[in-house]
CSV table of C-alpha atoms and ligand atoms in Angstrom, one decimal:
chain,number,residue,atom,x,y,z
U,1,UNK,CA,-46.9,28.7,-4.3
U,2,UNK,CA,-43.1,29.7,-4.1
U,3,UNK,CA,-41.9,27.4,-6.7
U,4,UNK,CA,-43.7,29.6,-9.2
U,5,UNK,CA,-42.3,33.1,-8.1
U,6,UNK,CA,-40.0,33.5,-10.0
U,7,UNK,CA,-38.2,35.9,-8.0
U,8,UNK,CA,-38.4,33.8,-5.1
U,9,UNK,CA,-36.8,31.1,-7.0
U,10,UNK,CA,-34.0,33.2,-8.2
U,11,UNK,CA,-33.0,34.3,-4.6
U,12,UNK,CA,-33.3,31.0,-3.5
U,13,UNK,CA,-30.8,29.7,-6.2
U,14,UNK,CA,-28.4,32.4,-5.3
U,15,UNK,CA,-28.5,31.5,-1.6
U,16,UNK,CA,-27.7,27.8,-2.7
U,17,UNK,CA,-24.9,29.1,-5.4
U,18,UNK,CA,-23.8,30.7,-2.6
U,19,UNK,CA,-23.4,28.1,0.4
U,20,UNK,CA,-21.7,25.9,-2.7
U,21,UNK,CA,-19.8,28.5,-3.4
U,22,UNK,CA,-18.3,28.6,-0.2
U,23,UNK,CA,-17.5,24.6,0.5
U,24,UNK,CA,-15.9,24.3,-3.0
U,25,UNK,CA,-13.6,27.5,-2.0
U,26,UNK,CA,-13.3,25.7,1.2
U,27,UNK,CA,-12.4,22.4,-0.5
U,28,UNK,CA,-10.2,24.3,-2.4
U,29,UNK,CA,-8.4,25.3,0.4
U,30,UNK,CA,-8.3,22.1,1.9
U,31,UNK,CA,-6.8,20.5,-1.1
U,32,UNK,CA,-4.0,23.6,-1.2
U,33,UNK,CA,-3.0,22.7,2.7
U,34,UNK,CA,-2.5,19.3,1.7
U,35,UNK,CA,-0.2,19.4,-1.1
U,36,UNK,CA,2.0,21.8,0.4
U,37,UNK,CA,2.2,19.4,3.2
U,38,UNK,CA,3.0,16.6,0.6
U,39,UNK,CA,5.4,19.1,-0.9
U,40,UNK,CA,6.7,19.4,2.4
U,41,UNK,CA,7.0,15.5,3.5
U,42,UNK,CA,8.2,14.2,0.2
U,43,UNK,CA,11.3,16.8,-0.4
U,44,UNK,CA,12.0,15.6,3.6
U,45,UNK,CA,11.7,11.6,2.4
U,46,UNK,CA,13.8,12.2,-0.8
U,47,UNK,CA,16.9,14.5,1.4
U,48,UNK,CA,17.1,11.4,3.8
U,49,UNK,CA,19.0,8.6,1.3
U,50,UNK,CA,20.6,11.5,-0.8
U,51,UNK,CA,22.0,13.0,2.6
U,52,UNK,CA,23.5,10.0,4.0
U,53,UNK,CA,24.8,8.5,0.3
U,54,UNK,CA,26.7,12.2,0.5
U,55,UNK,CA,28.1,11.9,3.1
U,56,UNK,CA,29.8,8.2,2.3
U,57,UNK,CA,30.8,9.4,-1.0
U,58,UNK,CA,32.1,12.6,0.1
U,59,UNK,CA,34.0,11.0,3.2
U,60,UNK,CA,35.4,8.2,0.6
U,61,UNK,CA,36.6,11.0,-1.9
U,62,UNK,CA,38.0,12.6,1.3
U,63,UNK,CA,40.6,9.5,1.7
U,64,UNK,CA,38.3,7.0,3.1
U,65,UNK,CA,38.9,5.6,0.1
U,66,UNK,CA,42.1,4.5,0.9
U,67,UNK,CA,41.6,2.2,3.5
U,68,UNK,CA,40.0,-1.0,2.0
U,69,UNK,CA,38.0,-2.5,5.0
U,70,UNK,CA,36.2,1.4,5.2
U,71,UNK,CA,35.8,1.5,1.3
U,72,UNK,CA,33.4,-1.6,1.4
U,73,UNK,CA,31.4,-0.5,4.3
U,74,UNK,CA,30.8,3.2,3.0
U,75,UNK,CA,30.1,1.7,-0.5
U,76,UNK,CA,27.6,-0.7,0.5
U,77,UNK,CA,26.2,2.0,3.1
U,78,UNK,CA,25.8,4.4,0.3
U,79,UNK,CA,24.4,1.6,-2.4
U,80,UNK,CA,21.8,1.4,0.5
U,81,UNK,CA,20.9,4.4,0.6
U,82,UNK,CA,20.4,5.0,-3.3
U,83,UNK,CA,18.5,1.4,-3.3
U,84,UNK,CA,16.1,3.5,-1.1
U,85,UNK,CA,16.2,6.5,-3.1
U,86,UNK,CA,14.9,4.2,-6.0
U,87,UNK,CA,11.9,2.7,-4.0
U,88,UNK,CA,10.9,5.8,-2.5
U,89,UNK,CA,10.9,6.8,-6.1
U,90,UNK,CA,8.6,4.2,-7.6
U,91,UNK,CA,6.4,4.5,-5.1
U,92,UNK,CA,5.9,7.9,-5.3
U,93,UNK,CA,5.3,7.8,-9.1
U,94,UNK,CA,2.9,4.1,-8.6
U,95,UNK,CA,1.0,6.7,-6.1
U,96,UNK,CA,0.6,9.5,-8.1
U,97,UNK,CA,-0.2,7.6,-11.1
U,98,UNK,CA,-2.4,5.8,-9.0
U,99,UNK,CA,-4.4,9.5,-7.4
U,100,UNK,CA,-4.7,10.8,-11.0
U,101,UNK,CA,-6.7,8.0,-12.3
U,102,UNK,CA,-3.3,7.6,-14.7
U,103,UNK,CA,-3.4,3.9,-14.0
U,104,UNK,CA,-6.5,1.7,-15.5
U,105,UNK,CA,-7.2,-1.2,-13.1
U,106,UNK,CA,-7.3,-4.6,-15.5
U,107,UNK,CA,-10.0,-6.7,-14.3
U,108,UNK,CA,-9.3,-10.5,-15.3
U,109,UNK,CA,-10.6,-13.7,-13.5
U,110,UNK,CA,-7.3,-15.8,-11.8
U,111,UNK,CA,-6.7,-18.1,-8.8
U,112,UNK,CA,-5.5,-16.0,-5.9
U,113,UNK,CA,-4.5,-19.4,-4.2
U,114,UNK,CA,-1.7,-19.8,-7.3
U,115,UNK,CA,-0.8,-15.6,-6.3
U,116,UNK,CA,-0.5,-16.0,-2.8
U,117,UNK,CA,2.0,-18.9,-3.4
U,118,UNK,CA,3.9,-16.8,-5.6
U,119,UNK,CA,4.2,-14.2,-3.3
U,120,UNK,CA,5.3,-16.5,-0.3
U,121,UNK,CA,7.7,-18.4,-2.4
U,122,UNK,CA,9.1,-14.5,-3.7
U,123,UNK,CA,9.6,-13.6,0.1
U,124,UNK,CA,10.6,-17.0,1.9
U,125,UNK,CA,13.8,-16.3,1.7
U,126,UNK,CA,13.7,-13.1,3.2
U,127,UNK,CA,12.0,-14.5,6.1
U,128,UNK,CA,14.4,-17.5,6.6
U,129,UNK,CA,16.8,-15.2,7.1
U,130,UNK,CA,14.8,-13.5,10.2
U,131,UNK,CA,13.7,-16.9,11.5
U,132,UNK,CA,10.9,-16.8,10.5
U,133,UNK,CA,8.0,-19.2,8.4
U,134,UNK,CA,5.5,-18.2,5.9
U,135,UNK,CA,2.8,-20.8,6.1
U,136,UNK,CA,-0.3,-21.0,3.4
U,137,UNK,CA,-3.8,-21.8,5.2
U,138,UNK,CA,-4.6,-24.7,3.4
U,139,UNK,CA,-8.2,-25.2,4.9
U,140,UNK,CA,-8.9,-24.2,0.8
U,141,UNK,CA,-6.9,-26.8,-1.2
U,142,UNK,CA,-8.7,-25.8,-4.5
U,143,UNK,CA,-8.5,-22.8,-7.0
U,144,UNK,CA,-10.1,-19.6,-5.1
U,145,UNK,CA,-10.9,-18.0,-8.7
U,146,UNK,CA,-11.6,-13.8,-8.2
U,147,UNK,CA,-12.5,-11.1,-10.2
U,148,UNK,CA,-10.2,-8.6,-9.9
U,149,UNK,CA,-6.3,-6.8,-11.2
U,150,UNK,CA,-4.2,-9.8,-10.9
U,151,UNK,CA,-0.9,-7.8,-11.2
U,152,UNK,CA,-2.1,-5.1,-8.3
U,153,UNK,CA,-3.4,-7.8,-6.7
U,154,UNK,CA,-0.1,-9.6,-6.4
U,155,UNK,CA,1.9,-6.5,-5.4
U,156,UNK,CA,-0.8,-6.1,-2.3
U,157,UNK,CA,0.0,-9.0,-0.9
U,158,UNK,CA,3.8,-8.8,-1.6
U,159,UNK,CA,3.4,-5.5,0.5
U,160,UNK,CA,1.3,-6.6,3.4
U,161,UNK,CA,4.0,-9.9,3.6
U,162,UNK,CA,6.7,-7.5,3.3
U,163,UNK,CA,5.7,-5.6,6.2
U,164,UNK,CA,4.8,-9.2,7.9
U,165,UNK,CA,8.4,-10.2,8.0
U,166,UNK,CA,9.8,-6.8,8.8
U,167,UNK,CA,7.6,-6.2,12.0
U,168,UNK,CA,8.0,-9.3,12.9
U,169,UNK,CA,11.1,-10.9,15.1
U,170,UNK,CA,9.9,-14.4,16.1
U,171,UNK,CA,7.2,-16.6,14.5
U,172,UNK,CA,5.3,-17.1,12.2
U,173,UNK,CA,3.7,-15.1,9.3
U,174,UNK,CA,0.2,-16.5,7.8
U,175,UNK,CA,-1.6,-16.1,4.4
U,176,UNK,CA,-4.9,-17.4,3.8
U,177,UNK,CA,-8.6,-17.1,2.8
U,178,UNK,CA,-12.1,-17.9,3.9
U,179,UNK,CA,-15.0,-17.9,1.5
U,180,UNK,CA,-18.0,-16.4,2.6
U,181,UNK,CA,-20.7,-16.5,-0.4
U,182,UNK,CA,-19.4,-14.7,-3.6
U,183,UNK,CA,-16.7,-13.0,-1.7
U,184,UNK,CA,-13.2,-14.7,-0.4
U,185,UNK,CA,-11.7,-12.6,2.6
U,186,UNK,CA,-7.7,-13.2,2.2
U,187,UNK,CA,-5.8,-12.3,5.0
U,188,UNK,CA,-2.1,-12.1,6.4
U,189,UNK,CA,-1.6,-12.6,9.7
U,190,UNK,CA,1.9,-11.8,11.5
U,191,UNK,CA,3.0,-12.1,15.6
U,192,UNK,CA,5.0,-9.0,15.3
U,193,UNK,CA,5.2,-6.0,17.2
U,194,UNK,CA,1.8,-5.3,16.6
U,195,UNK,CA,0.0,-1.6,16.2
U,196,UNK,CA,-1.3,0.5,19.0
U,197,UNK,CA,-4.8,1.5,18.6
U,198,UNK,CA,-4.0,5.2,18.3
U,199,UNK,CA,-2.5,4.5,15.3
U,200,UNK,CA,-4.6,1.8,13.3
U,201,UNK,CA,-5.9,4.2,11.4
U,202,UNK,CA,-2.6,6.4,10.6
U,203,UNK,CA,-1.0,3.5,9.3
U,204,UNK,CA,-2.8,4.1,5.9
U,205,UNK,CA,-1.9,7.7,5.7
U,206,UNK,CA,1.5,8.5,3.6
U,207,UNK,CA,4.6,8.5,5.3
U,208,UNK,CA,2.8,7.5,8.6
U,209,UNK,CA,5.2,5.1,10.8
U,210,UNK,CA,4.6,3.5,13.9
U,211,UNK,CA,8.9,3.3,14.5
U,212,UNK,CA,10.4,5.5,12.2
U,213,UNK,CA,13.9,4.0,12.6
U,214,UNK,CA,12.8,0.3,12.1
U,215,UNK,CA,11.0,1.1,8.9
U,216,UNK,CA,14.2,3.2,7.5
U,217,UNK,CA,16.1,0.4,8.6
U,218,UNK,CA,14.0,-2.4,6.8
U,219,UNK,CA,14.1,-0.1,3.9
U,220,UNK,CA,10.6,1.0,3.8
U,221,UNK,CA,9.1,4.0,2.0
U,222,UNK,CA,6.4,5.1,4.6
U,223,UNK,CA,4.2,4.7,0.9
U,224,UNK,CA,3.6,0.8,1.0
U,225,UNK,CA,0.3,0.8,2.5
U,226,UNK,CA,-1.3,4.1,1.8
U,227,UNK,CA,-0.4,1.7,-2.4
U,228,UNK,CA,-2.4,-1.2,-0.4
U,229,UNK,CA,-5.3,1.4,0.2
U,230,UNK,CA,-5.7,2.7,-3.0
U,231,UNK,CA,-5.3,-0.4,-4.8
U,232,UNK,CA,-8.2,-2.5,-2.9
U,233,UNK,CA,-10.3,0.7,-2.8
U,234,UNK,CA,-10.1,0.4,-6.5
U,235,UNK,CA,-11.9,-3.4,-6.1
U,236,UNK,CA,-14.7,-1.6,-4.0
U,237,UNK,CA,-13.0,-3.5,-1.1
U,238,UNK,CA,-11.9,-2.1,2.6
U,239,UNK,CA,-8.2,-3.0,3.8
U,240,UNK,CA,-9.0,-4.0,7.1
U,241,UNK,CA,-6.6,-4.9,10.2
U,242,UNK,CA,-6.7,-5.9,13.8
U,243,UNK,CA,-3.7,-5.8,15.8
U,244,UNK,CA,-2.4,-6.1,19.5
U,245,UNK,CA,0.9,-4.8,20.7
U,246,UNK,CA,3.7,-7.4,20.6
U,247,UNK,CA,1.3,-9.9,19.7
U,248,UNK,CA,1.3,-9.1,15.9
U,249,UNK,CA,-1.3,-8.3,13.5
U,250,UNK,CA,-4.1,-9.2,10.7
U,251,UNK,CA,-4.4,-7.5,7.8
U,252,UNK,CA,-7.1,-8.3,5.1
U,253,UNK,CA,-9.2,-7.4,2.4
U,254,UNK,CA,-12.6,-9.0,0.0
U,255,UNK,CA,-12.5,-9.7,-3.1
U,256,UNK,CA,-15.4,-10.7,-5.5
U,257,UNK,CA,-14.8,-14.8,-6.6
U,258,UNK,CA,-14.7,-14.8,-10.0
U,259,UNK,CA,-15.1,-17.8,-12.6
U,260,UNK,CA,-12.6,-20.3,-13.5
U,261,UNK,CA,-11.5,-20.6,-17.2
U,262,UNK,CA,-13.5,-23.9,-17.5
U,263,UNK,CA,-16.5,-22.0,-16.1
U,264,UNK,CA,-16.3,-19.5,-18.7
U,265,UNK,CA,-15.1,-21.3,-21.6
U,266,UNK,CA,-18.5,-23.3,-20.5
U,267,UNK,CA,-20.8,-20.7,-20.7
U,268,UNK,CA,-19.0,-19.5,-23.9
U,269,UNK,CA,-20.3,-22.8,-25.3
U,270,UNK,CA,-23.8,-22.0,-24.1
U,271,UNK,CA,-23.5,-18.8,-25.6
U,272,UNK,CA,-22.9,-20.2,-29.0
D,301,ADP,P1,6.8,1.3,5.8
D,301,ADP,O1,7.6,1.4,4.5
D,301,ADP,O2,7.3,2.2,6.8
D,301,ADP,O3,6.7,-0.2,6.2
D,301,ADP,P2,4.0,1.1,5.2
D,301,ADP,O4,3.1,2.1,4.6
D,301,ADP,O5,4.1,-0.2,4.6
D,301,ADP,O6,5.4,1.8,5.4
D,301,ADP,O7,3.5,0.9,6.7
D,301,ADP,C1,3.3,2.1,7.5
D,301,ADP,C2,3.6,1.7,9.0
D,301,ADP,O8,2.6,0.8,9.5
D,301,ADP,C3,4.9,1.1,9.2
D,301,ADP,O9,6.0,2.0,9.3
D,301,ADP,C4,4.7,0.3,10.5
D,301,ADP,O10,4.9,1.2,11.6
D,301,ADP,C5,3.2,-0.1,10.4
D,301,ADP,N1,3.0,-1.5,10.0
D,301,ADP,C6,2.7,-1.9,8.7
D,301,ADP,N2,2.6,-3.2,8.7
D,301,ADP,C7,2.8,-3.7,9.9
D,301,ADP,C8,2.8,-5.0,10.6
D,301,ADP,N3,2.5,-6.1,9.9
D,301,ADP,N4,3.0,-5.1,11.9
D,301,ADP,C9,3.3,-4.0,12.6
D,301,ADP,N5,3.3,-2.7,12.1
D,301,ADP,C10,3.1,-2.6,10.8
């Protein structure tokens, strides 16, 4: 048989070096294309907000300065701009920490239903100013305990509000959850602007924006959900969302339920 020829073997070994060979050169490339793209986008992000707090500064040193009504607008303008600077920042590090593995997920069992009201009563004021509620589903009036990084967890779901209240100009934003066996779905619904279908899936890359000037506006980072991704990826979890144009959007993700500290300071008992 062929298995046994030894020659045979060898040439069939070098084919298959070969034809690996080539996709890991090719990957290789790939991977090269890529990060001189990110190279690319990132120094692009990080001249926007240094740009324009330049130019205030410069045109306040310039004599602006002078004029007291002008001083307070270019000032604020320019502490804008650096406040942007700073997020674009920390997102870029929370990324890249998050890409080289540099972050270690801490599983822990909480109530997601005690999170999510945290994170609505973080934001609430942020969407009073817009007009706009934050509602809780409360078809689940009892603990929803998961399994999962509480912290990370939390920092989703202020994202996905976040973006909730700024793509949204009337109504109502919605948080909730539905329980389906050992898993709770937990969703955030918004009637915003909604997302065309071309771009549901772009959404997740980095630096992908549907309206570049309302994101800038709102302060965003192009980074927020591309975090979101990586972050419920790290749960073995798919963000999902469904959207229609000027309609608004849904936005949600699966988490395994976890056990309540009773539960587990039950079976600790047992185990004794
Ligand atoms: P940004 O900082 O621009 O908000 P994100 O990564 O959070 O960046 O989101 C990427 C893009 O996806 C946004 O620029 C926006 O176009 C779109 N998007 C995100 N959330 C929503 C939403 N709830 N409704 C409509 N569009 C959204």
């Amino acid at each position: 048989s062929t298995s046994t020829n030894p020659l045979k073997r060898i040439n069939r070994e070098i084919l298959t070096f070969g034809v690996n060979r080539n996709k890991e050169i090719e990957d290789l490339r790939k991977l090269e294309v890529f990060r001189r793209e990110f190279l690319a986008d990132v120094s692009h992000e990080l001249k926007t907000p240094v740009f324009a707090a330049q130019g205030f500064v410069h045109t306040l040193l310039d004599g602006a300065v002078d004029d007291k009504k002008v001083r307070k607008r270019f000032l604020k303008r320019a502490a804008k701009s650096l406040d942007n600077l700073d997020s674009l920042i920390h997102d870029l590090l929370t990324l890249s920490q998050i890409e080289t593995g540099e972050i270690k997920m801490h599983f822990e069992h909480f109530d997601i239903v005690v999170t999510a009201r945290e994170v609505i009563d973080q934001l609430e004021n942020k969407a009073e100013k817009k007009g706009l509620t934050i509602r809780m589903d409360t078809s689940y009036p009892d603990p929803i305990f998961v399994h999962a990084d509480a912290i990370r967890i939390y920092r989703v779901l202020v994202n996905l509000v976040s973006n909730a209240i700024k793509y949204t100009d009337k109504g109502s934003i919605q948080v909730g959850f539905e329980v389906e066996d050992d898993m709770v779905q937990v969703f955030v619904r918004d009637t915003g602007v909604g997302i065309p279908p071309e771009d549901l899936d772009r959404i997740f890359e980095r630096f992908f924006r549907v309206d570049k000037s309302r994101s800038k506006e709102s302060g965003g980072t192009g980074l927020g959900l591309a975090i979101v991704k990586h972050v419920v990826e790290a749960h073995n979890a798919n963000i999902n969302v469904v959207s229609t144009v000027n309609e608004g959007s849904n936005f949600s993700f699966k988490l395994p339920i976890g056990q309540s500290t009773a539960e587990m300071e039950e079976e600790a008992k047992l185990e004794l």
